[in-house]
mmCIF file of C-alpha atoms in Angstrom:
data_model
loop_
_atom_site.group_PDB
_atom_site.id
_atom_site.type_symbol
_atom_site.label_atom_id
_atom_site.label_comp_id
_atom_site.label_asym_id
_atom_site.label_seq_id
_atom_site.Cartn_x
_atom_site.Cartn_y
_atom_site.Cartn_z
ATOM 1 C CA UNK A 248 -10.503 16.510 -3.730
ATOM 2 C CA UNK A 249 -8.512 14.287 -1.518
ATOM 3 C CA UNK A 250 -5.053 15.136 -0.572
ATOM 4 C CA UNK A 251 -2.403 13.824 1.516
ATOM 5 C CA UNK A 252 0.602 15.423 1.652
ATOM 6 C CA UNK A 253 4.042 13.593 4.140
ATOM 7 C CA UNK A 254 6.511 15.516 5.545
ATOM 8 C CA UNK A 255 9.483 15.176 8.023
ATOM 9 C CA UNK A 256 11.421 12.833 6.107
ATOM 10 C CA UNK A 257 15.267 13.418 5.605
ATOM 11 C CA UNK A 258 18.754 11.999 6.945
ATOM 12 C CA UNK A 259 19.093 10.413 10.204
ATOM 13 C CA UNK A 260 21.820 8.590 11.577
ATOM 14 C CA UNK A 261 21.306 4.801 13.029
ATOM 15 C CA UNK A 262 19.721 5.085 16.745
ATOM 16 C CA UNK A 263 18.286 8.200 15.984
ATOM 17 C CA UNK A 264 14.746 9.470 15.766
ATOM 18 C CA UNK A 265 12.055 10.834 13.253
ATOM 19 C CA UNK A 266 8.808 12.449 13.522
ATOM 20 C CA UNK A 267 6.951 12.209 9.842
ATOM 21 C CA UNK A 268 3.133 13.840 9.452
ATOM 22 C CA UNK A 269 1.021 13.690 6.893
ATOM 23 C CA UNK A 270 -1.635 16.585 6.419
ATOM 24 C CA UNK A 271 -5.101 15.040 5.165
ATOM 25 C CA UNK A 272 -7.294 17.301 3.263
ATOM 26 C CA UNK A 273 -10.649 16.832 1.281
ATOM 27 C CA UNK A 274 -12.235 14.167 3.058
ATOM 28 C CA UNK A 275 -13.386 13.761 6.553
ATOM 29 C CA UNK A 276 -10.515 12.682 7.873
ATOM 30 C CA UNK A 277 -11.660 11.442 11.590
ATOM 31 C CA UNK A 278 -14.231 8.824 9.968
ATOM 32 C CA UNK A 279 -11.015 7.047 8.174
ATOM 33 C CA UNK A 280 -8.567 4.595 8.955
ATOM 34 C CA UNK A 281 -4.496 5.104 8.137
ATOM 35 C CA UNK A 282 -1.771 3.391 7.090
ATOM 36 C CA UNK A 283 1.786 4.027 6.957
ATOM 37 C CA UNK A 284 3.715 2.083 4.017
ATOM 38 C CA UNK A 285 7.070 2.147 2.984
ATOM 39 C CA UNK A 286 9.008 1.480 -0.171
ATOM 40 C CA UNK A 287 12.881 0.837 0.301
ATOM 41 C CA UNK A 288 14.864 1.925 -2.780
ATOM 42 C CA UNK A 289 14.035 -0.506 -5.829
ATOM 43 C CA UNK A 290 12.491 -2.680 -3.114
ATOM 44 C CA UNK A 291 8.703 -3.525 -3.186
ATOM 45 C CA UNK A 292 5.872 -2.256 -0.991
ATOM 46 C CA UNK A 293 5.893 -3.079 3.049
ATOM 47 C CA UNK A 294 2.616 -1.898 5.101
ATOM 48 C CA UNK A 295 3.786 -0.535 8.453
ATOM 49 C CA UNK A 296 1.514 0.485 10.765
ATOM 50 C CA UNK A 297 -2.477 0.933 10.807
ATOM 51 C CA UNK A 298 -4.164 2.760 13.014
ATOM 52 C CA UNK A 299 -8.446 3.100 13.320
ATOM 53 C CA UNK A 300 -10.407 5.948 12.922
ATOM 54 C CA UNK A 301 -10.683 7.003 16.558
ATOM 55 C CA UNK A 302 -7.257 6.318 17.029
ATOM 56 C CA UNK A 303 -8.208 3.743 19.864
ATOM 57 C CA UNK A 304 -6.678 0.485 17.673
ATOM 58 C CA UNK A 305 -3.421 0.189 16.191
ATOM 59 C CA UNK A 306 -1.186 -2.288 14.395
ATOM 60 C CA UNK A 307 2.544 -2.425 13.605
ATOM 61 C CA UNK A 308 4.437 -4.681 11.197
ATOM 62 C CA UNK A 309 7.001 -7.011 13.176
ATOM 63 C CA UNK A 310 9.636 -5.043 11.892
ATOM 64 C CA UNK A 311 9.114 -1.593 13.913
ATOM 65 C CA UNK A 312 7.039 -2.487 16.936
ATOM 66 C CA UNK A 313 8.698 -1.054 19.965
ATOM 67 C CA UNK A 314 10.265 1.896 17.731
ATOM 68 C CA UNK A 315 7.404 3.328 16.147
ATOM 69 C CA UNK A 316 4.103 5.128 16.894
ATOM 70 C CA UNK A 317 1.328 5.726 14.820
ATOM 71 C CA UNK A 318 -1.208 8.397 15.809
ATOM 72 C CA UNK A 319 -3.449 11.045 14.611
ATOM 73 C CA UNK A 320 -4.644 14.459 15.684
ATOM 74 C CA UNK A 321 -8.241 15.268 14.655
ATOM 75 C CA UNK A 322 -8.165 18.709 14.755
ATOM 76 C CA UNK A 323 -5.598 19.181 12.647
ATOM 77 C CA UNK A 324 -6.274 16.554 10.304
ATOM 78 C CA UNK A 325 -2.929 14.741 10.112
ATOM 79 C CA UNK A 326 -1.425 11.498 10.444
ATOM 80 C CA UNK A 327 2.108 10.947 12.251
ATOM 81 C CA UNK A 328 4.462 8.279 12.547
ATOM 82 C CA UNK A 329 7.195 8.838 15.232
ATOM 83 C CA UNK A 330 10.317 6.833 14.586
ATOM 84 C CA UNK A 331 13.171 5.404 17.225
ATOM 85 C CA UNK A 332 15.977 3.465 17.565
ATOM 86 C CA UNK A 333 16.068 3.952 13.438
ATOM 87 C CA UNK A 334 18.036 1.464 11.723
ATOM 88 C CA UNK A 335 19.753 1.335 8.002
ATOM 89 C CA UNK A 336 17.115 -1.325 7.069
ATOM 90 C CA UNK A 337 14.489 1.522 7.772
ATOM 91 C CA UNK A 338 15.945 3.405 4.560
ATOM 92 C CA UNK A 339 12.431 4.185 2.471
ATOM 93 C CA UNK A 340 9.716 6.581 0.991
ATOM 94 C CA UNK A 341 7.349 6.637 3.314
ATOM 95 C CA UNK A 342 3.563 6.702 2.180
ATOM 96 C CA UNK A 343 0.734 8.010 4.217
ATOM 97 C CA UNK A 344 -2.105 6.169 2.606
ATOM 98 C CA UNK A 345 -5.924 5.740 3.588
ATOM 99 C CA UNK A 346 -8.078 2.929 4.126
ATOM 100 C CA UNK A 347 -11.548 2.907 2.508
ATOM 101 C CA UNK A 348 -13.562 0.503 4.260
ATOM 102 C CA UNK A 349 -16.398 0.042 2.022
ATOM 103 C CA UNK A 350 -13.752 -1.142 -0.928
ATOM 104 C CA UNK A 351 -12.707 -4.390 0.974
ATOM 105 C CA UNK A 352 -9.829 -2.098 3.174
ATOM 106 C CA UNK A 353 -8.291 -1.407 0.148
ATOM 107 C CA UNK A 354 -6.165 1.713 0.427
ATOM 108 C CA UNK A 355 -7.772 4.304 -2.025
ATOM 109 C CA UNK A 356 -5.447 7.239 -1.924
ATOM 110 C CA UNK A 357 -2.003 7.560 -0.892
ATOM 111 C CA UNK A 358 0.425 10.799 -0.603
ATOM 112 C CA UNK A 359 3.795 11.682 -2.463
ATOM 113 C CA UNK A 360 5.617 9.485 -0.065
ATOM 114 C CA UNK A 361 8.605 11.270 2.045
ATOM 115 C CA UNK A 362 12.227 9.713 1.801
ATOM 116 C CA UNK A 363 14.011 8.829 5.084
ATOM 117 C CA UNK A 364 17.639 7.964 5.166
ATOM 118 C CA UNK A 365 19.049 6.306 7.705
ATOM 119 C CA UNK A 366 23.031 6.576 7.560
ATOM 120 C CA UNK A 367 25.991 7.599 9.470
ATOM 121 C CA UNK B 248 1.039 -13.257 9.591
ATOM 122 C CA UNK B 249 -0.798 -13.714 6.251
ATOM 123 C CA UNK B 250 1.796 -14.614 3.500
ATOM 124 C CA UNK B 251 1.369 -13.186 -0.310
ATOM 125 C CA UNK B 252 3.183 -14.563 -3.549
ATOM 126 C CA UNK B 253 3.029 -13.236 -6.452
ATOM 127 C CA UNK B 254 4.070 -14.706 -9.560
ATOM 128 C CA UNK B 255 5.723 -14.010 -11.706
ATOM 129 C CA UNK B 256 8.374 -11.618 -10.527
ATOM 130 C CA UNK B 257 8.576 -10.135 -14.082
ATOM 131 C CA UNK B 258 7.006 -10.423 -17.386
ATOM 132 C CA UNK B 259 7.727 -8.820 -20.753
ATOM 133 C CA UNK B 260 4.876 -8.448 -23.371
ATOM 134 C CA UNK B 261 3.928 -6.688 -26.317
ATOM 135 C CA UNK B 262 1.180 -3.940 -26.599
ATOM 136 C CA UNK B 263 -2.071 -5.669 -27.459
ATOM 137 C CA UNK B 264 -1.072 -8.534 -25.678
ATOM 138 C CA UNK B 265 -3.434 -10.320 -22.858
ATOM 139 C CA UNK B 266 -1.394 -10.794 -19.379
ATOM 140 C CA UNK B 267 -1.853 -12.624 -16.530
ATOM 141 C CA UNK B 268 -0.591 -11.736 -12.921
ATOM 142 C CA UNK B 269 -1.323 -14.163 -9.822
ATOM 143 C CA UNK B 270 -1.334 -14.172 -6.309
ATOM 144 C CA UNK B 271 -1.503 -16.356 -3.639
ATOM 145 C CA UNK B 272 -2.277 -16.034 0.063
ATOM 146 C CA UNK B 273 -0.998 -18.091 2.638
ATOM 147 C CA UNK B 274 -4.086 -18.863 4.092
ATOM 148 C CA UNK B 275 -7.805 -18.013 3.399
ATOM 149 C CA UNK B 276 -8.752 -14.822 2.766
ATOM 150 C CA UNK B 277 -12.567 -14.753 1.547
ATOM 151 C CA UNK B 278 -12.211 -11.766 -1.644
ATOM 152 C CA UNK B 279 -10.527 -9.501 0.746
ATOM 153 C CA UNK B 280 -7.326 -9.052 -2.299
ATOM 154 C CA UNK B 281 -6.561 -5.564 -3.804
ATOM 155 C CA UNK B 282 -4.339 -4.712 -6.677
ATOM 156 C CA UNK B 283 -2.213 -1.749 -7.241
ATOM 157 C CA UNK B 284 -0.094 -0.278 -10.163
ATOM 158 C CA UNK B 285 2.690 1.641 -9.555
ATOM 159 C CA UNK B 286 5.044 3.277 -11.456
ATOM 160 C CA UNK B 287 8.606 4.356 -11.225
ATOM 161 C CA UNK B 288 8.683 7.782 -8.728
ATOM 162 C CA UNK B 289 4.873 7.404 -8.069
ATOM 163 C CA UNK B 290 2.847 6.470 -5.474
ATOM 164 C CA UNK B 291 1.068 3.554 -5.858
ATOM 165 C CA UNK B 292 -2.964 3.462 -7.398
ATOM 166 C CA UNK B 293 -5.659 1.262 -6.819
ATOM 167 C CA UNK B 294 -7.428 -1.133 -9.781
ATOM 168 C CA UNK B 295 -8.852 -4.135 -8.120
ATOM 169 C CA UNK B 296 -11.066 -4.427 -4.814
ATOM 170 C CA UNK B 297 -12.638 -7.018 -3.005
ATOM 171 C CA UNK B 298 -10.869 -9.901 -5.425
ATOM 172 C CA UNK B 299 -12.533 -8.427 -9.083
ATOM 173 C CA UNK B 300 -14.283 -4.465 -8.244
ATOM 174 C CA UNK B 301 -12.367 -2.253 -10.643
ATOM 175 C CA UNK B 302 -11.888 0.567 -8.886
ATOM 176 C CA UNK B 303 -13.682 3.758 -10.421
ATOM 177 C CA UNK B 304 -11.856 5.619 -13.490
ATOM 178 C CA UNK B 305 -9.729 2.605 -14.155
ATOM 179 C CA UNK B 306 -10.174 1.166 -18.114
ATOM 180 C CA UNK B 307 -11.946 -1.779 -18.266
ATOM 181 C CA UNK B 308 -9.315 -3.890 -19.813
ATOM 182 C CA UNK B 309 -7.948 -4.745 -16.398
ATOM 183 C CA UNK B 310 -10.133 -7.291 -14.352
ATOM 184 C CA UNK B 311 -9.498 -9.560 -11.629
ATOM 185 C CA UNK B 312 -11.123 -13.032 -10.512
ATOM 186 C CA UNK B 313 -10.322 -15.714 -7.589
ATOM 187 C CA UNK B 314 -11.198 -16.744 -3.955
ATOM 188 C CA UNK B 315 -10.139 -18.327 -0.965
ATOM 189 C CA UNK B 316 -5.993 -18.703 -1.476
ATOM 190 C CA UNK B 317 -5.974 -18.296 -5.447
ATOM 191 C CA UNK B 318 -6.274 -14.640 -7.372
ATOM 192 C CA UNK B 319 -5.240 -13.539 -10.266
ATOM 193 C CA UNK B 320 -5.195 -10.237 -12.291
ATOM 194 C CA UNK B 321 -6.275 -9.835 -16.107
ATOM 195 C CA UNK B 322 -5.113 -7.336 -18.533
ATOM 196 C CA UNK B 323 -6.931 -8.033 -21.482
ATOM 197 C CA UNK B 324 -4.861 -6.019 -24.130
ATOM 198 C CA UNK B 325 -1.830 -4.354 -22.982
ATOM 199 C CA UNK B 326 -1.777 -0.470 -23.767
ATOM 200 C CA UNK B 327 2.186 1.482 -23.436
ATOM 201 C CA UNK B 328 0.548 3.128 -20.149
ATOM 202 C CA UNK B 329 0.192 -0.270 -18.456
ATOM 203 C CA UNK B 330 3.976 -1.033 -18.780
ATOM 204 C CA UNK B 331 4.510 -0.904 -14.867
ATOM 205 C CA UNK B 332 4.616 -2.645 -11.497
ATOM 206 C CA UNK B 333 1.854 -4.860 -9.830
ATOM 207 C CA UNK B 334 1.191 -5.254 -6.376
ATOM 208 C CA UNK B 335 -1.746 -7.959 -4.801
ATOM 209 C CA UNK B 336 -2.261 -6.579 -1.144
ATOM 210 C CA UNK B 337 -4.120 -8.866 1.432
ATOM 211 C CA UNK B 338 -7.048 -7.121 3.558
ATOM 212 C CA UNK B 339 -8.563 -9.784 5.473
ATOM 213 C CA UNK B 340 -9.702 -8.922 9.244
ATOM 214 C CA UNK B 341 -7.312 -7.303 11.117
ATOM 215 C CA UNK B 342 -3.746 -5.816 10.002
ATOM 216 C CA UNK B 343 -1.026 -6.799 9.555
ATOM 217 C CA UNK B 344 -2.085 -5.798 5.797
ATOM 218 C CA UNK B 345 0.500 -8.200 3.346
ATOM 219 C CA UNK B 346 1.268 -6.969 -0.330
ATOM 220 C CA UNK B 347 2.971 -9.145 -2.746
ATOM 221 C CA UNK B 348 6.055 -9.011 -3.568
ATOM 222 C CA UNK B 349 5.506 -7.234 -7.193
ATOM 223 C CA UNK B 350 5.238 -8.130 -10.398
ATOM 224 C CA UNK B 351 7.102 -6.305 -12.784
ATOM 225 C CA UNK B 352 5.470 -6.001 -16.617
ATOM 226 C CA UNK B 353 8.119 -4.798 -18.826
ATOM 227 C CA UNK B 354 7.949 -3.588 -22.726
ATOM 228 C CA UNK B 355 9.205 -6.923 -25.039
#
């Protein structure tokens, strides 16, 4: 069974920085591509950041290129997002969610989400 | 950047009832439009693929239909379960990856 499972979210003041992962089990994780997505309380969904399945290609939404990084570590299965120059307007869950390619890129499963706060 | 709008923004029903979400892209984007329900403290979940592929283990009253810039999302008789939010989600070529803006389906 698929599983992904975010952590690393919490409070962080604006400027600051944040490192979230996301363990993948279940699935084969280096033949996938990843998203990040966010939520902002009672907001609606925003896709941030894609990267491919060798990790050689990678997108970011407008709104956090320059201050974040998307990556992924093979061997241990996880996907990361690492987070500067955090702002208030970067208040959200965070969702580490996978791409199936062979449903149209749709994103088949996602994981709890992980809540970061960004406040002084 | 590809544009999505969905419409409307909310929309109360009645079980049994038949509902009708839409969504429109800015520009072309072949059938390459997902849908997603999502309820409150959840994680999103997929129902739609490639414009009108229900996703496996979703009922069969939801469907979806449209091409090009026009899409739209069927619910053929509302169940108490299905009282939740709707997202369309672009996936054409290369990120950036667009949802909608949401619809929200509330309980008339």
């Amino acid at each position: 069974e698929v599983h992904l499972v975010e952590s690393g979210g919490g409070l962080v003041q604006p400027g600051g920085s944040l490192r979230l992962s996301c363990a993948a089990s279940g699935f084969t994780f280096s033949n996938y591509e990843m998203n990040w997505v966010r939520q902002a309380p009672g907001k609606g969904l925003e896709w941030v950041a894609y990267i491919s399945s060798s990790g050689n290609t990678r997108y970011y939404a407008d709104s956090v290129k320059g201050r974040f990084t998307i990556s992924t570590d093979n061997a241990k299965n996880s996907l990361y997002l690492q987070m500067n120059s955090l702002r208030a307007e970067d208040t959200a869950v965070y969702y580490c969610a996978r791409i199936d390619y062979s449903r149209g890129w749709c994103v088949d499963y996602w994981g709890q989400g992980t809540l970061v706060t960004v406040s002084s | 950047d590809i544009q999505m709008t969905q419409s409307p923004s909310s929309l109360s029903a009645s079980v049994g009832d038949r509902v009708t979400i839409t969504c429109r892209a800015s520009q072309s984007i072949s059938t390459f439009l997902n849908w997603y329900q999502q309820k409150p403290g959840k994680a999103p979940k997929v129902l739609i693929y490639g414009a009108s592929s229900l996703q496996s283990g979703v009922p069969s009253r939801f469907s979806g239909s449209g091409s090009g810039t026009d899409f739209t999302l069927t619910i053929s008789s509302l169940q108490p379960e299905d009282f939740a939010t709707y997202y369309c989600q672009q996936s054409y070529t290369t990120p950036p990856y667009t949802f909608g803006q949401g619809t929200k389906l509330e309980i008339k």
